[in-house]
XYZ file of C-alpha atoms in Angstrom:
324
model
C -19.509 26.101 -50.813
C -21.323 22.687 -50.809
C -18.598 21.142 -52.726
C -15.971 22.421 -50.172
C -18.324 20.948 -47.180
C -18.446 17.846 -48.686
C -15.027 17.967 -48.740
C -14.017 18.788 -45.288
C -16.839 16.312 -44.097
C -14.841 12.973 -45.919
C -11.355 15.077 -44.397
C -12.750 14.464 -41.260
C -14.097 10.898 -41.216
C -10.960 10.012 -42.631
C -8.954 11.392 -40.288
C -11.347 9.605 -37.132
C -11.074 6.328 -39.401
C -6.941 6.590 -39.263
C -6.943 6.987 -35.556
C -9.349 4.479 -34.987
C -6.906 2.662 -36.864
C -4.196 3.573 -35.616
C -5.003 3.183 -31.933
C -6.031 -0.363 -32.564
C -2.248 -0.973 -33.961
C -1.128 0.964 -30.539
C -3.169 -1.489 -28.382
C -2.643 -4.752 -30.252
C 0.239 -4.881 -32.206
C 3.416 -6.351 -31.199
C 6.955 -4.164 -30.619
C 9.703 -5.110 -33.170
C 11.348 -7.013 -30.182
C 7.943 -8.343 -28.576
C 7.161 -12.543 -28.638
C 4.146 -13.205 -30.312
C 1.869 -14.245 -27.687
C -1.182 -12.417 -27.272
C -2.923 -14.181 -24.001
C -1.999 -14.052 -20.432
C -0.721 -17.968 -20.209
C 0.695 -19.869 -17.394
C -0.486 -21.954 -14.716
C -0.632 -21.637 -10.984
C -1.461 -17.864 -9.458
C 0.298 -15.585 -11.300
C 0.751 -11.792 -11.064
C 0.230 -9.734 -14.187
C 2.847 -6.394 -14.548
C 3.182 -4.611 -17.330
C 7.158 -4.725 -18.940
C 8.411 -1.487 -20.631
C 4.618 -1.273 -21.442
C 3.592 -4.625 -22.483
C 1.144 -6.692 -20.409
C 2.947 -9.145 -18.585
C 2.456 -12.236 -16.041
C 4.965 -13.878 -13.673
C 4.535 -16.681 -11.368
C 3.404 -15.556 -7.960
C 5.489 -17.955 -6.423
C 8.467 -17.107 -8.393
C 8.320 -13.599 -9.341
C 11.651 -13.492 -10.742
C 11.618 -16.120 -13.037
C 10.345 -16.240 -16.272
C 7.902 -14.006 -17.511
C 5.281 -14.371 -20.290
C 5.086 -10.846 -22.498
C 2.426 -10.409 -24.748
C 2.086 -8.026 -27.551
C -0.355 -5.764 -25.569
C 0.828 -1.866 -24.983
C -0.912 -0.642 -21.545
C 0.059 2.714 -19.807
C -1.994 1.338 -16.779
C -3.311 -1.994 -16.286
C -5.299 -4.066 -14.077
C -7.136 -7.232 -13.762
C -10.296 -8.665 -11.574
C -11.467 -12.655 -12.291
C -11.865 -12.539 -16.195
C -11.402 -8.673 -16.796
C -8.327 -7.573 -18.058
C -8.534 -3.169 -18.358
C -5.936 -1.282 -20.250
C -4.935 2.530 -20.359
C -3.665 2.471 -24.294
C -0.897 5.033 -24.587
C -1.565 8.780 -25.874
C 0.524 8.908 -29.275
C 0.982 11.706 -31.334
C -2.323 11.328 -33.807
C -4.147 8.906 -30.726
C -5.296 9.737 -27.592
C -5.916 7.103 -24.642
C -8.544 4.474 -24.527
C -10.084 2.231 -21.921
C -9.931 -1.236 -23.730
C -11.761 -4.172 -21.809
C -10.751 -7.581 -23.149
C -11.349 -11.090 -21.188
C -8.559 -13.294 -19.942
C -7.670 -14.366 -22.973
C -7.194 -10.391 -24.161
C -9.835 -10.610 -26.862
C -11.226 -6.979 -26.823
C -14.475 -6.582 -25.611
C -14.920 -2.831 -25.166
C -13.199 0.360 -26.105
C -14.125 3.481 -25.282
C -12.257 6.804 -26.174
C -11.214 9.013 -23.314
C -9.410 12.443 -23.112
C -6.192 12.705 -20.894
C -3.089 11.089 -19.763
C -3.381 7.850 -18.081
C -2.998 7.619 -14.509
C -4.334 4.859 -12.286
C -7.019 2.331 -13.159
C -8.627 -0.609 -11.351
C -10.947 -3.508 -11.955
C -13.360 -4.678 -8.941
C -12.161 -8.476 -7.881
C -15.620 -9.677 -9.824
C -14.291 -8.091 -12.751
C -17.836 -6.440 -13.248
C -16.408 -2.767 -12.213
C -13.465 -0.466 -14.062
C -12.144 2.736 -12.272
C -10.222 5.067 -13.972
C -8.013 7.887 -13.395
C -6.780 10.368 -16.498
C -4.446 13.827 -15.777
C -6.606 16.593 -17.908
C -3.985 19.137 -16.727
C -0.655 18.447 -15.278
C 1.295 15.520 -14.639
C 1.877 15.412 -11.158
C 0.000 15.253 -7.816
C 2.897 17.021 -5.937
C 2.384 20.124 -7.858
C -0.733 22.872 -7.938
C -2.832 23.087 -10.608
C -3.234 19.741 -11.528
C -6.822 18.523 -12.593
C -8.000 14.995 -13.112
C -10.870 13.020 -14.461
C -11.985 9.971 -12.550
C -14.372 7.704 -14.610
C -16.406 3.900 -13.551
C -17.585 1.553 -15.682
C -20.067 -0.935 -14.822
C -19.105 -3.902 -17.522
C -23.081 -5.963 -16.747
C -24.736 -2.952 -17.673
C -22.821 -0.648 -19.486
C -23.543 2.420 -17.223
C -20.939 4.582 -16.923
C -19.784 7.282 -15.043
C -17.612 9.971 -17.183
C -16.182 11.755 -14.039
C -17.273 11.982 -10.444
C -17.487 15.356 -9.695
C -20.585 14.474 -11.247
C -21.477 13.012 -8.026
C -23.083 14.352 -4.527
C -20.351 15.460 -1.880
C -20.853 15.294 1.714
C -17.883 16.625 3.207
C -17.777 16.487 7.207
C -21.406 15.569 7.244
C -22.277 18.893 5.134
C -22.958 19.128 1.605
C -20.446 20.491 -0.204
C -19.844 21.235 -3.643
C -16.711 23.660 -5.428
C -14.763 24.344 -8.487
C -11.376 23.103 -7.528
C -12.817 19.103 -7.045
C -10.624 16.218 -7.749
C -10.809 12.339 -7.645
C -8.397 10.051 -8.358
C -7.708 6.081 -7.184
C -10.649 4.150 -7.094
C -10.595 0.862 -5.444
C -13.590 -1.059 -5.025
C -15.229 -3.119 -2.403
C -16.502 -6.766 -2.442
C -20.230 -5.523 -3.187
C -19.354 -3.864 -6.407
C -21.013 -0.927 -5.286
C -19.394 1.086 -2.454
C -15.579 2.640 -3.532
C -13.558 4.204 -1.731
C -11.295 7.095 -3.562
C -8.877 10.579 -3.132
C -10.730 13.801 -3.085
C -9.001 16.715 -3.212
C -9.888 20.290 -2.568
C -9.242 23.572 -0.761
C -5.801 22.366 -0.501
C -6.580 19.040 1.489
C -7.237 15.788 0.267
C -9.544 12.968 1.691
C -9.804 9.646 1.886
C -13.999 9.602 0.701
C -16.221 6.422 0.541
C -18.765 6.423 -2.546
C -21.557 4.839 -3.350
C -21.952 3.784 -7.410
C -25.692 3.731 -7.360
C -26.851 6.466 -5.355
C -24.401 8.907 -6.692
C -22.898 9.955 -3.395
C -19.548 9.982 -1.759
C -18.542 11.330 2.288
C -15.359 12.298 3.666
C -13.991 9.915 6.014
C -10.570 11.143 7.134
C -7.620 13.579 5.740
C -4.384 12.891 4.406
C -5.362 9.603 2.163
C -4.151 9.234 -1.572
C -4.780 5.967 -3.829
C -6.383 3.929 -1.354
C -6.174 0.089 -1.673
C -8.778 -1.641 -0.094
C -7.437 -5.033 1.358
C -8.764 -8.213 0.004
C -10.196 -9.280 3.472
C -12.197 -5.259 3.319
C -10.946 -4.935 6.533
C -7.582 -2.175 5.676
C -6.711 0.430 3.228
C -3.563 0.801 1.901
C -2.776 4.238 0.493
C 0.328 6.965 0.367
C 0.095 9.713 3.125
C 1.848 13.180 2.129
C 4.490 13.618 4.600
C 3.693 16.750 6.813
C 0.449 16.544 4.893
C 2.738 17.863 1.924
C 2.955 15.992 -1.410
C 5.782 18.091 -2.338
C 7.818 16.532 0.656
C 6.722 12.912 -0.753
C 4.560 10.258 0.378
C 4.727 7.210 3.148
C 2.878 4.080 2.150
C 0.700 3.618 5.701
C -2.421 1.137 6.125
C -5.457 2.033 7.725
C -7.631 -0.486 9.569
C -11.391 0.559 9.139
C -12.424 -0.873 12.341
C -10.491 1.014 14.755
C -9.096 3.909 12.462
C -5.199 2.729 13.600
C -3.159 3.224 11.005
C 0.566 1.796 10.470
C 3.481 3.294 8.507
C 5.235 0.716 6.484
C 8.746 -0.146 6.155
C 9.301 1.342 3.114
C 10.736 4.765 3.524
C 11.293 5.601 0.226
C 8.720 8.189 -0.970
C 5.885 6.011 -3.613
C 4.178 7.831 -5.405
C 1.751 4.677 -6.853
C -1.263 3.300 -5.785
C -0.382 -0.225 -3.926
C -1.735 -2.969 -4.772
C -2.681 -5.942 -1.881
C -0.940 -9.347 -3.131
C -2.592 -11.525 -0.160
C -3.846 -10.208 2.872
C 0.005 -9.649 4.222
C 1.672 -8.284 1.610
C 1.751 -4.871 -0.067
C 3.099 -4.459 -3.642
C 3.999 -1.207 -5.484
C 6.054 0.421 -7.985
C 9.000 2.406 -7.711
C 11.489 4.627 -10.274
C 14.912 4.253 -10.984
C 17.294 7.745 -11.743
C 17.173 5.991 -15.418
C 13.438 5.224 -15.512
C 13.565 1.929 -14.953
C 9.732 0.591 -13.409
C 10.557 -1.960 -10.664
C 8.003 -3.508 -8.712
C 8.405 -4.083 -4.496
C 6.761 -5.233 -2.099
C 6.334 -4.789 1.941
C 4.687 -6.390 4.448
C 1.234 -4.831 5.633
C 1.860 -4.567 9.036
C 4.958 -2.583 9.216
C 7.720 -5.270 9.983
C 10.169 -6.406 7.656
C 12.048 -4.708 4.960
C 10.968 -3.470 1.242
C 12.059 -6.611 -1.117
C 12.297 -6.563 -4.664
C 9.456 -8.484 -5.894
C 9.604 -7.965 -10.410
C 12.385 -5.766 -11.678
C 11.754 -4.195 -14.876
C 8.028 -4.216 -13.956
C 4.863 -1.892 -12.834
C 0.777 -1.862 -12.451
C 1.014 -5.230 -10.521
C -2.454 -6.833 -9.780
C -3.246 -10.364 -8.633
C -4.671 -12.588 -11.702
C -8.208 -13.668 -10.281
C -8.334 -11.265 -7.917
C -8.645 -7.987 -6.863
C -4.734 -6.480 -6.405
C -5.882 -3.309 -5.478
C-alpha cells in the first residue's frame, strides 16, 4: 500500500510538472507560421491587438499598415504603462493562466486560474489586473451562465479570487444571493475605485467598487462591460436591447455627471467590452459568419459611422494607456 502511494504521489507531480510545462510552451512559444519576435516593438503610439491569437501592435496612426506579431498566444489581452496581462488559452491537458510580463513581455507573474477566458483589463498605471473567466457557459445571452471575476494588485500582490467575495449594496440596501455575477472590470485613475457588471435576479447593473474596502453599490440598470473613459468623465458599455441580451446589445456611453447617455452609431449588436482609444473614439471587436476577429471603431458621441479600424484583429488597448 505504501509502495502504491508512493507511486501515485510521483504520477501526480509529474503530471502538474508536464502542464506546467506545457502551458509555458502555450504562452511563449511561437506558431509554425509566427515571426520570431517576442517584444512589442515600434515607435510612435501604437495599439496592441491580438492576431488569430498572437499579441500584436499596429501604429495608431496607421492602423492598417504593418503590424508587428510576436510569438505570444493570448485569449484576452490588455495593456496599462509597462503591464502587458494575458488570458493563456485552455488546451486539452492546460487550463488558463493570468501571465503578467513587462513591455518587453518578459514574464513576471503567472498564476493558474480555472475557466474560460473572457474579458481582462489592466488599470492605465499598470499596477491593477481585472479578470473575467466563464465557470459555466459560454455566453451572456443565455441563462445559466456563471462567471468568476478576479483583481490583482501587481505592488502588493493582494489579490482578489472572485468578487462575490465582496459586500453588495444594491439600491442603498445590503444585499447578498446565490445567483451573483461580475464580469468587466475597468478601473479608475486612483487604482482603487472600479466600476463592473453585476448580475442577478434577472437584471444586471452597472456597480461601482471599491478595491480596499471590499464594497461595491448599484448605480443604474441595464450596463454590461463598462469602459471608463480616459478623461473618468463617461462609460462606455453594451446595453441589452429591450433590456434583453438575447435580442443583442447597443454600444451607448454614459456621462457620470449628468447620467445622459448616448447610443452610438454602430447598430450592429457587440457583444465586447469597448475599449476608449482617445477621449473621442470608441474601439471594439466584432465577428465575421467565418470567425474572422475584426476590430472597429466609432465615435463617442454618436455621430459618424462605424469604420474599420484593424481587420484580422481583437482585445485592442492603447500601449501606455488605459484602452479600457
Amino acid at each position: 500500500m505504501t509502495s502504491l502511494r508512493a507511486r501515485l504521489v510521483v504520477i501526480s507531480l509529474a503530471t502538474v510538472l508536464l502542464a506546467g510545462i506545457a502551458l509555458t510552451y502555450a504562452v511563449l512559444a511561437p506558431a509554425a507560421d509566427a515571426p520570431a519576435s517576442t517584444a512589442l516593438a515600434g515607435a510612435g503610439p501604437r495599439v496592441q491587438v491580438l492576431t488569430n491569437g498572437l499579441l500584436s501592435t499596429v501604429s495608431r496612426a496607421d492602423p492598417g499598415g504593418p503590424r508587428e506579431v510576436t510569438a505570444v498566444r493570448c485569449d484576452r489581452a490588455h495593456t496599462g504603462a509597462a503591464t502587458v496581462a494575458c488570458l493563456t488559452p485552455v488546451g486539452a491537458l492546460t487550463a488558463t493562466s493570468l501571465v503578467v510580463m513587462d513591455a518587453a513581455l518578459r514574464p513576471l507573474r503567472e498564476i493558474p486560474l480555472t475557466g474560460f477566458p473572457n474579458r481582462l483589463r489592466v488599470s492605465a498605471s499598470g499596477r491593477m489586473i481585472a479578470w473575467t473567466l466563464f465557470i459555466d457557459g459560454h455566453s451572456y445571452a443565455a441563462n445559466g451562465f456563471s462567471t468568476q471575476t478576479g483583481i490583482l494588485d501587481t505592488r502588493t500582490g493582494r489579490m482578489v479570487r472572485s468578487l462575490e467575495d465582496f459586500t453588495i449594496t444594491r439600491d442603498g440596501r445590503p444585499y447578498r444571493n446565490v445567483d451573483v455575477n461580475f464580469w468587466g472590470v475597468t478601473f479608475a485613475g486612483d487604482d482603487n475605485r472600479f466600476y463592473a457588471t453585476l448580475s442577478t435576479g434577472g437584471r444586471r447593473y452597472l456597480v461601482e467598487g471599491d478595491v480596499a474596502a471590499g464594497t461595491v453599490r448599484t448605480l443604474r440598470d441595464n450596463v454590461e462591460c463598462p469602459s471608463l473613459s480616459p478623461d473618468g468623465t463617461r462609460i462606455a458599455y453594451k446595453s441589452a436591447i429591450g433590456a434583453d441580451p438575447a435580442r443583442g446589445w447597443r454600444l451607448t456611453v454614459l456621462h457620470l455627471g449628468s447620467g445622459r447617455t448616448v447610443p452610438l452609431a454602430e447598430t450592429r449588436s457587440v457583444d465586447d467590452q469597448p475599449a476608449w482609444l482617445d477621449d473621442q473614439t470608441i474601439a471594439y471587436g466584432l465577428q465575421t459568419g467565418d470567425g474572422t476577429n475584426n476590430t472597429w471603431t466609432v465615435p463617442a458621441d454618436g455621430g459618424g459611422a462605424p469604420t474599420l479600424l484593424i481587420p484580422g484583429a481583437n482585445s485592442p488597448a492603447v500601449i501606455g494607456r488605459d484602452g479600457a
